mmCIF file of C-alpha atoms in Angstrom:
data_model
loop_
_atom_site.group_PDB
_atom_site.id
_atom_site.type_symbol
_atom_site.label_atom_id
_atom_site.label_comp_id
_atom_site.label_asym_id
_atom_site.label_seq_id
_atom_site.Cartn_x
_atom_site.Cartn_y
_atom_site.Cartn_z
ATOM 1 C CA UNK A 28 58.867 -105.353 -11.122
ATOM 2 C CA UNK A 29 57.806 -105.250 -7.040
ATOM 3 C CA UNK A 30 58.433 -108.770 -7.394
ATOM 4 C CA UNK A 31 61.621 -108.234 -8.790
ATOM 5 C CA UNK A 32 62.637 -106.043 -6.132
ATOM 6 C CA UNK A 33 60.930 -108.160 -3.164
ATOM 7 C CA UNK A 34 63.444 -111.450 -4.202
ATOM 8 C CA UNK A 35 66.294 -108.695 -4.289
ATOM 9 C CA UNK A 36 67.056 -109.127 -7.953
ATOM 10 C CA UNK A 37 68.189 -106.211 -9.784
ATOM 11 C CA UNK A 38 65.583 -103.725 -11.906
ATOM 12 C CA UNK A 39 66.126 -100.314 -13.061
ATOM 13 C CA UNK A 40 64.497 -97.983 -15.323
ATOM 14 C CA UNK A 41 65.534 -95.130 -17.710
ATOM 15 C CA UNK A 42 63.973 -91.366 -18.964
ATOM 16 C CA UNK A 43 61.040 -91.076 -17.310
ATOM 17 C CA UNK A 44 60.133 -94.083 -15.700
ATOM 18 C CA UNK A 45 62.195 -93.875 -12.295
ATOM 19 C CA UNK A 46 59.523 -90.682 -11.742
ATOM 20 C CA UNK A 47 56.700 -92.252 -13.435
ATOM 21 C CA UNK A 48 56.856 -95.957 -12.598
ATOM 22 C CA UNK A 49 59.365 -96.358 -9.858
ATOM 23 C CA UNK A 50 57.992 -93.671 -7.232
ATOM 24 C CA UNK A 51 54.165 -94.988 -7.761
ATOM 25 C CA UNK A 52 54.993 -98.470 -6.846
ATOM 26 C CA UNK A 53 57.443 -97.425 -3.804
ATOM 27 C CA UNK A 54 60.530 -98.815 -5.543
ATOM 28 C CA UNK A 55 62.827 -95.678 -5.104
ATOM 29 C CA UNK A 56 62.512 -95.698 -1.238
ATOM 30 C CA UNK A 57 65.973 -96.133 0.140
ATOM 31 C CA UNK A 58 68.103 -95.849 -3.317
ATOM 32 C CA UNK A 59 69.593 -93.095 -4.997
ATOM 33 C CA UNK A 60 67.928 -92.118 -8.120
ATOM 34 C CA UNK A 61 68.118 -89.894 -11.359
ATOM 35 C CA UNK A 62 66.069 -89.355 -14.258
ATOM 36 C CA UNK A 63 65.311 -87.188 -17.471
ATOM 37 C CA UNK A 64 65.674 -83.576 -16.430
ATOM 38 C CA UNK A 65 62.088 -82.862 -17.275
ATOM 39 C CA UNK A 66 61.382 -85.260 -14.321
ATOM 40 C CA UNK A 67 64.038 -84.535 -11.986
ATOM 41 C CA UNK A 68 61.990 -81.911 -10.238
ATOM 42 C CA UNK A 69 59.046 -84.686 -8.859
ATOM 43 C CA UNK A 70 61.831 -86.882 -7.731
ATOM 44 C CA UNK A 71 62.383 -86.208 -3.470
ATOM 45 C CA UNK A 72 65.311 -83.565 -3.564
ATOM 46 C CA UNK A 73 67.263 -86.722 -1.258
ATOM 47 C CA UNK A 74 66.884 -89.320 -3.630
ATOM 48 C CA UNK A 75 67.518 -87.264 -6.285
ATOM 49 C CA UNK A 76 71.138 -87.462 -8.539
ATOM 50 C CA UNK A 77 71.626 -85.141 -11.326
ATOM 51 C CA UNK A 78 73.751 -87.671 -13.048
ATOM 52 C CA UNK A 79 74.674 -89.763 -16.289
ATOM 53 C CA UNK A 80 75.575 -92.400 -17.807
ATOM 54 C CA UNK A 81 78.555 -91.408 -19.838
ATOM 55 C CA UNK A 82 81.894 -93.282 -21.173
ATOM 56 C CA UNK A 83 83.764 -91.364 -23.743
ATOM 57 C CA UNK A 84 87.163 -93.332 -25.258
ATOM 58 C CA UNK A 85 89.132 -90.091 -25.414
ATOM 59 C CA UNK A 86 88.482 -89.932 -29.212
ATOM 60 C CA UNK A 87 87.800 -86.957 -30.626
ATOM 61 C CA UNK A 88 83.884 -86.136 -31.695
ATOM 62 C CA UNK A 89 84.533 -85.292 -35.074
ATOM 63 C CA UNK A 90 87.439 -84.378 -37.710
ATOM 64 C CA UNK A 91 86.540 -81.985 -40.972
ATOM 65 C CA UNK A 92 88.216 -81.782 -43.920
ATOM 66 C CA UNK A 93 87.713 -80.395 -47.562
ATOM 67 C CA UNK A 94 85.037 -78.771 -46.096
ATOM 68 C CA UNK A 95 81.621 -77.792 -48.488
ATOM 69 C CA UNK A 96 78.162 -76.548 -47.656
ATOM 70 C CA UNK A 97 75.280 -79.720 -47.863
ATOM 71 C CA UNK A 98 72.922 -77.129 -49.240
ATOM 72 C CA UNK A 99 69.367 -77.652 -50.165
ATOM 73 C CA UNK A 100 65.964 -75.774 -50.410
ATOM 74 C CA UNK A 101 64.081 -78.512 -49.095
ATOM 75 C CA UNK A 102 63.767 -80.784 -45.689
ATOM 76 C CA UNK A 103 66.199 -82.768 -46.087
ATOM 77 C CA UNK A 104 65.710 -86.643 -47.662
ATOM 78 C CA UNK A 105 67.960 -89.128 -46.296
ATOM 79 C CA UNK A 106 67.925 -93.259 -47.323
ATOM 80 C CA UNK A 107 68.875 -95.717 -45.153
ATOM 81 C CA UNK A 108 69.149 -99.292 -47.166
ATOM 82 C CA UNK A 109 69.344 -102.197 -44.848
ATOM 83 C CA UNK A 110 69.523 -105.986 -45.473
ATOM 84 C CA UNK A 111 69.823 -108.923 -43.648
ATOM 85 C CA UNK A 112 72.695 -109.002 -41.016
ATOM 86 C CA UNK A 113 73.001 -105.082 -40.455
ATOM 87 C CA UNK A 114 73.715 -103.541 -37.219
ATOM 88 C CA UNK A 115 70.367 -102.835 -35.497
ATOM 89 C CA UNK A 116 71.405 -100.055 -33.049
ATOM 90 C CA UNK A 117 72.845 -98.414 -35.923
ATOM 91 C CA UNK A 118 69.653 -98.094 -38.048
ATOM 92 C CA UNK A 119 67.588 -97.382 -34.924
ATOM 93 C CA UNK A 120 69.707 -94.361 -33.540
ATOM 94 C CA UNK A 121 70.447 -92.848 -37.146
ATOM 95 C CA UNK A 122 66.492 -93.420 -38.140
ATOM 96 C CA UNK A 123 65.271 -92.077 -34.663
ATOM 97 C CA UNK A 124 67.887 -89.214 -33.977
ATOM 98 C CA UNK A 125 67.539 -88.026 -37.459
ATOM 99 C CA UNK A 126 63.505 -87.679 -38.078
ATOM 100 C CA UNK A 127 63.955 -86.035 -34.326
ATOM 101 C CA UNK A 128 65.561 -83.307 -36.099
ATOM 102 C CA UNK A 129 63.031 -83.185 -38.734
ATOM 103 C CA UNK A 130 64.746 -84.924 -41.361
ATOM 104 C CA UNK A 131 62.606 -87.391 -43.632
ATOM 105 C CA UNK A 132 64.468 -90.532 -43.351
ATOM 106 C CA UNK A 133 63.675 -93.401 -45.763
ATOM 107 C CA UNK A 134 64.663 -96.951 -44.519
ATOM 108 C CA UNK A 135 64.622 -99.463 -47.424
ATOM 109 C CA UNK A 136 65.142 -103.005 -47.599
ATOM 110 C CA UNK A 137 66.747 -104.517 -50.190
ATOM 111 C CA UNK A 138 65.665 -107.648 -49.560
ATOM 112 C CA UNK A 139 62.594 -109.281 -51.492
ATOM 113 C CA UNK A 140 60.114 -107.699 -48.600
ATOM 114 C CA UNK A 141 59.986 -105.160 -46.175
ATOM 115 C CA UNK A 142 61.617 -107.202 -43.112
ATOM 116 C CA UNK A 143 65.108 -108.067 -42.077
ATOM 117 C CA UNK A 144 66.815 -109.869 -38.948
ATOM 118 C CA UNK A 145 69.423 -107.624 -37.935
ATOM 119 C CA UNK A 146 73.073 -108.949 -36.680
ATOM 120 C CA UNK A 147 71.621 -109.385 -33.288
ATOM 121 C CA UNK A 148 68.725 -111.037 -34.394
ATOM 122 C CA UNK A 149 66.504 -108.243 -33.803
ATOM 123 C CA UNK A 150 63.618 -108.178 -36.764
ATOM 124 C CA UNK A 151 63.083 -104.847 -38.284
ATOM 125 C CA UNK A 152 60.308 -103.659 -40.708
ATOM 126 C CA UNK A 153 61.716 -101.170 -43.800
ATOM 127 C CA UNK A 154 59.442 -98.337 -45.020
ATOM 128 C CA UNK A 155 59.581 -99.827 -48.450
ATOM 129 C CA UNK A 156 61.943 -101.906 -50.790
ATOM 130 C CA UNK A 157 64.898 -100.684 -52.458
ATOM 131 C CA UNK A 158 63.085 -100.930 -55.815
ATOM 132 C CA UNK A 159 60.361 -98.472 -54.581
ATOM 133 C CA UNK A 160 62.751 -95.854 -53.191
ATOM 134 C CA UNK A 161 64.754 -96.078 -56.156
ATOM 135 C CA UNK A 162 62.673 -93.829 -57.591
ATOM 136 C CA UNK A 163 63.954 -90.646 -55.564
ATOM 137 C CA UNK A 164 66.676 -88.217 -55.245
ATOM 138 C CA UNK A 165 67.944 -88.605 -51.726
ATOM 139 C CA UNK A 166 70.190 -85.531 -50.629
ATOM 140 C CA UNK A 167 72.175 -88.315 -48.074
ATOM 141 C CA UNK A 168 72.465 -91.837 -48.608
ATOM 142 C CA UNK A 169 74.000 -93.489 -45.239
ATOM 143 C CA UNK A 170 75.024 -97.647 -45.124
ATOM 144 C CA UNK A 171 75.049 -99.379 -41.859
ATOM 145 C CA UNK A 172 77.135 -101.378 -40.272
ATOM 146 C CA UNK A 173 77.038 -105.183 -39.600
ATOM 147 C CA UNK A 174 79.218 -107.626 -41.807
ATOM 148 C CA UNK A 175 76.731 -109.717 -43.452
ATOM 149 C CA UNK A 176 74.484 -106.659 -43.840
ATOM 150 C CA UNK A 177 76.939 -104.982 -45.608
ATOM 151 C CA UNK A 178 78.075 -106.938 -47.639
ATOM 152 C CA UNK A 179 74.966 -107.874 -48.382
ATOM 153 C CA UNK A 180 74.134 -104.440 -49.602
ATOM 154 C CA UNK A 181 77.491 -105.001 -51.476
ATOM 155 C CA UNK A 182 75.618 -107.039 -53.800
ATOM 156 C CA UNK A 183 72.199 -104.907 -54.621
ATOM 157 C CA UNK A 184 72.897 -103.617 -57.695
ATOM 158 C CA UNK A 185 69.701 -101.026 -56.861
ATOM 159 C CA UNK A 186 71.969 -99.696 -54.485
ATOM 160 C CA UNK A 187 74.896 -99.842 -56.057
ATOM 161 C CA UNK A 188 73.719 -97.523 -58.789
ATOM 162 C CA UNK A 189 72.154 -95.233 -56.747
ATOM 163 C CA UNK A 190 75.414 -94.632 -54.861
ATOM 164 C CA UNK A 191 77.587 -94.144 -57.914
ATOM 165 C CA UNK A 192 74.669 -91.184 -59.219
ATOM 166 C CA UNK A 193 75.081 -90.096 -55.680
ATOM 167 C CA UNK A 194 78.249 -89.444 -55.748
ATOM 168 C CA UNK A 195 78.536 -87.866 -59.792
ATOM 169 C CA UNK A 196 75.691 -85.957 -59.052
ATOM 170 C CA UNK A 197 77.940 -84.356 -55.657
ATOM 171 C CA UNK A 198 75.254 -85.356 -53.239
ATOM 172 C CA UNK A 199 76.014 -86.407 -49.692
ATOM 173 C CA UNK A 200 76.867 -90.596 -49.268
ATOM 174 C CA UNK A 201 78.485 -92.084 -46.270
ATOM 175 C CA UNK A 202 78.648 -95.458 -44.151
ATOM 176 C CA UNK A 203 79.556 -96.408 -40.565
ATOM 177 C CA UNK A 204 81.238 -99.066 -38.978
ATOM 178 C CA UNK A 205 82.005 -101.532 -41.551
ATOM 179 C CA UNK A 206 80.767 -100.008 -44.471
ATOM 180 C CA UNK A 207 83.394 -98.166 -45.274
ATOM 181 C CA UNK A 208 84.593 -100.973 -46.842
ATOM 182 C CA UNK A 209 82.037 -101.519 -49.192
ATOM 183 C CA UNK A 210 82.394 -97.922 -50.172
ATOM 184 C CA UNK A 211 85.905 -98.537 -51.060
ATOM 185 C CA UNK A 212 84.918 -101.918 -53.683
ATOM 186 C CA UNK A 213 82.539 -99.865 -55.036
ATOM 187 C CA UNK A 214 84.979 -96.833 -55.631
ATOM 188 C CA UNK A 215 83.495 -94.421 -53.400
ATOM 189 C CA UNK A 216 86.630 -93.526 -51.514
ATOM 190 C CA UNK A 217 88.991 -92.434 -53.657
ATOM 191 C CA UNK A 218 90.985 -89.412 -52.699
ATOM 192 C CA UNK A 219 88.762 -89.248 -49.465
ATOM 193 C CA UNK A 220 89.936 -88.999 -46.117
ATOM 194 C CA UNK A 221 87.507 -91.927 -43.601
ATOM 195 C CA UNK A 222 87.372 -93.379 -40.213
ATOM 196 C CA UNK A 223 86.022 -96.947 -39.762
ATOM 197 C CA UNK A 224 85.935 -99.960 -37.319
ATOM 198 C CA UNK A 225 89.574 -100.626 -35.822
ATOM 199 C CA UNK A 226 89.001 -104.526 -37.695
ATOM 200 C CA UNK A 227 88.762 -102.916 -41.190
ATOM 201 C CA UNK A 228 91.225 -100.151 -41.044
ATOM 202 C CA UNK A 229 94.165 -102.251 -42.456
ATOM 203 C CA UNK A 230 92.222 -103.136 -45.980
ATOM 204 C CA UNK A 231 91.334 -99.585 -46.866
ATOM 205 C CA UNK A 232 93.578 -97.905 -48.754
ATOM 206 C CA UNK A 233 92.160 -94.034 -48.553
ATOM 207 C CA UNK A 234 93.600 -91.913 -46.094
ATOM 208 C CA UNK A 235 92.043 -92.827 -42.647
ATOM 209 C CA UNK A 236 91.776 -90.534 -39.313
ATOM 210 C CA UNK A 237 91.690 -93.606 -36.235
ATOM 211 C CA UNK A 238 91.488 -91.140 -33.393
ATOM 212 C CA UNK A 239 88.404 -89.232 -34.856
ATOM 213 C CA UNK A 240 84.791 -90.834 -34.047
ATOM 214 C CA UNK A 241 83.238 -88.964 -37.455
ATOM 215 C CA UNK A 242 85.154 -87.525 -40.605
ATOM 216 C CA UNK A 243 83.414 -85.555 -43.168
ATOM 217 C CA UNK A 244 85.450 -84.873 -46.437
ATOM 218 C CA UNK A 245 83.208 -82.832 -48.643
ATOM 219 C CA UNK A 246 80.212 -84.565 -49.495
ATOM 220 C CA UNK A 247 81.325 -88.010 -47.903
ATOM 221 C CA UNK A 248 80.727 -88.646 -43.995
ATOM 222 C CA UNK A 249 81.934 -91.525 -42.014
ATOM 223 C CA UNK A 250 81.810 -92.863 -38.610
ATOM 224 C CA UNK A 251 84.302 -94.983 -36.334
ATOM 225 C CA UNK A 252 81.216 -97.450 -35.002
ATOM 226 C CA UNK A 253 78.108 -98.217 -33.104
ATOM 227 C CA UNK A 254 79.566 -96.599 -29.743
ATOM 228 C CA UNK A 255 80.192 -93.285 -32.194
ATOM 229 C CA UNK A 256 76.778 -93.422 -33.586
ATOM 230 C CA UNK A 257 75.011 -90.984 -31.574
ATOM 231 C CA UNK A 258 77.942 -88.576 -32.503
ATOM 232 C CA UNK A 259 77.887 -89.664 -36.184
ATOM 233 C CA UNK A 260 73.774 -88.892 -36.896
ATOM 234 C CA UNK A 261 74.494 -85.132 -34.874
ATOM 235 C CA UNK A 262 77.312 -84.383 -37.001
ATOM 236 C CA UNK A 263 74.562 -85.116 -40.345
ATOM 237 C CA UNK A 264 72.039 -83.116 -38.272
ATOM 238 C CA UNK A 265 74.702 -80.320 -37.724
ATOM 239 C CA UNK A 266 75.666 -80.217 -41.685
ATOM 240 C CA UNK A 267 72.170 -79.808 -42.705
ATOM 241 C CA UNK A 268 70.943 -77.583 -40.078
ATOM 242 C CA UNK A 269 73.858 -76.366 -37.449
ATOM 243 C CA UNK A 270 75.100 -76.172 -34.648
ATOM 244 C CA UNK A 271 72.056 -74.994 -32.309
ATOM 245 C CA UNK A 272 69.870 -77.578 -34.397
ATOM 246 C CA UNK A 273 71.970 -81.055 -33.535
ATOM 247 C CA UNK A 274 72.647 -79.551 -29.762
ATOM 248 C CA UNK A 275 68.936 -79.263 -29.430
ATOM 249 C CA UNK A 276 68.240 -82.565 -30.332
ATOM 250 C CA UNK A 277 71.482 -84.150 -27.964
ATOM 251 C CA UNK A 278 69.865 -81.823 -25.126
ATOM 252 C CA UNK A 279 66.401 -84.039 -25.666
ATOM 253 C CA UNK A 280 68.340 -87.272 -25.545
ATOM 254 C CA UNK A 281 70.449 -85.927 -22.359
ATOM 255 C CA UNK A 282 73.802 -86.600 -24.419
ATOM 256 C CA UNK A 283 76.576 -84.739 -23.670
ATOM 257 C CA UNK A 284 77.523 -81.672 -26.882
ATOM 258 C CA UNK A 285 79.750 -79.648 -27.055
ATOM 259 C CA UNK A 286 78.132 -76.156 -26.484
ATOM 260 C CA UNK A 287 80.196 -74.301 -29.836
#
């Protein structure tokens, strides 16, 4: 990293480091700098920037309708299935933001072993087989993103039937990005209002909200894609827990929620 900034060649660092790594090794002399708030205060008050990184598309955070309770007498279970081809930053966020808020979060592959090579190529190790965490009741059951992943997970037949007792059973299902469209072939989406990826919006044939980054119609949530997916896992915090619960959770990440 000196090295890096000796040749003039950009470097940077996120959360904590500017404090903890930058100021040590003398690399925030000269430049304006910001970092997690719980940092800001060992940062020189004339370097320091309370500031963020934030784009927002002008869509709206979330649309409602058919609204029901996701009740349950338990901490919550959630599965994740993921397969070959799925959208990395999608599975990360959801699985990260989600067991933040204290939500056991089961990520199962439903390939023939516990790894997968996401769309980006990024290798990612499940918690267990779909097989294996076939065997539980999952009060959510969320599909990723990512073409080839999903229509990969199209094809599990594990899945498959545990989405269609999801759904007859009420419990909570939902998809982002792409996979919206595999909940429509497998007949998920009928009479439900969705949002989806702007590619896949023409072949559904459900009622779809494109200026909303999340819908949730009853017991079904969906999200618009991987630049909504820090809105979409709040919104599943906020139906389990509430309001204060999901806002707690954005303040730790330093993303912007809306304070009501």
């Amino acid at each position: 990293m000196v090295r890096q900034a000796e040749e003039k060649r950009l470097y940077g660092a996120i959360c904590a480091a500017p404090a903890v790594v930058l100021m040590p090794w003398g690399l925030h002399k000269g430049r304006k700098i910001t970092c997690h708030p719980s940092f800001i205060g060992d940062l020189p008050t004339f370097r320091a920037v309370e500031s963020n990184v934030q784009i927002d598309a002008g869509l709206e955070r979330s649309t409602e309708v058919n609204r029901v309770e996701w009740p349950f007498d338990h901490k919550p279970q959630v599965l994740i299935p993921i397969a070959n081809g799925s959208e990395e930053m999608e599975i990360i966020m959801l699985v990260d933001i989600l067991r933040r808020a204290n939500i056991n979060v089961v990520l199962a592959s439903v390939n023939e072993s516990t790894n997968i090579v996401g769309s980006q190529r990024i290798k990612i190790v499940a918690d267990k087989c779909i097989l294996d965490a076939s065997d539980s009741k999952y009060d959510l059951i969320i599909i990723p993103g990512g073409p080839a992943g999903a229509e990969r997970l199209h094809r599990c037949t594990t899945l498959k039937k545990l989405l269609k007792e999801q759904r007859q059973a009420s419990r909570m299902y939902g998809g982002i990005c792409y996979s919206p469209l595999i909940l429509q072939k497998q007949g998920l989406l009928q009479d439900k209002t969705v949002t989806a990826h702007p590619s896949i919006v023409n072949q559904l044939t459900c009622q779809v909200i494109d200026r909303s980054k999340v819908v949730i119609d009853g017991n079904l949530i969906t999200g618009k894609g991987l630049g909504t997916v820090m809105d979409f896992s709040l919104a599943i915090v906020r139906k389990f827990f509430g309001h204060g619960r999901a806002k707690g959770v954005a303040n730790g990440m330093v993303f912007d929620y809306p304070k009501s």
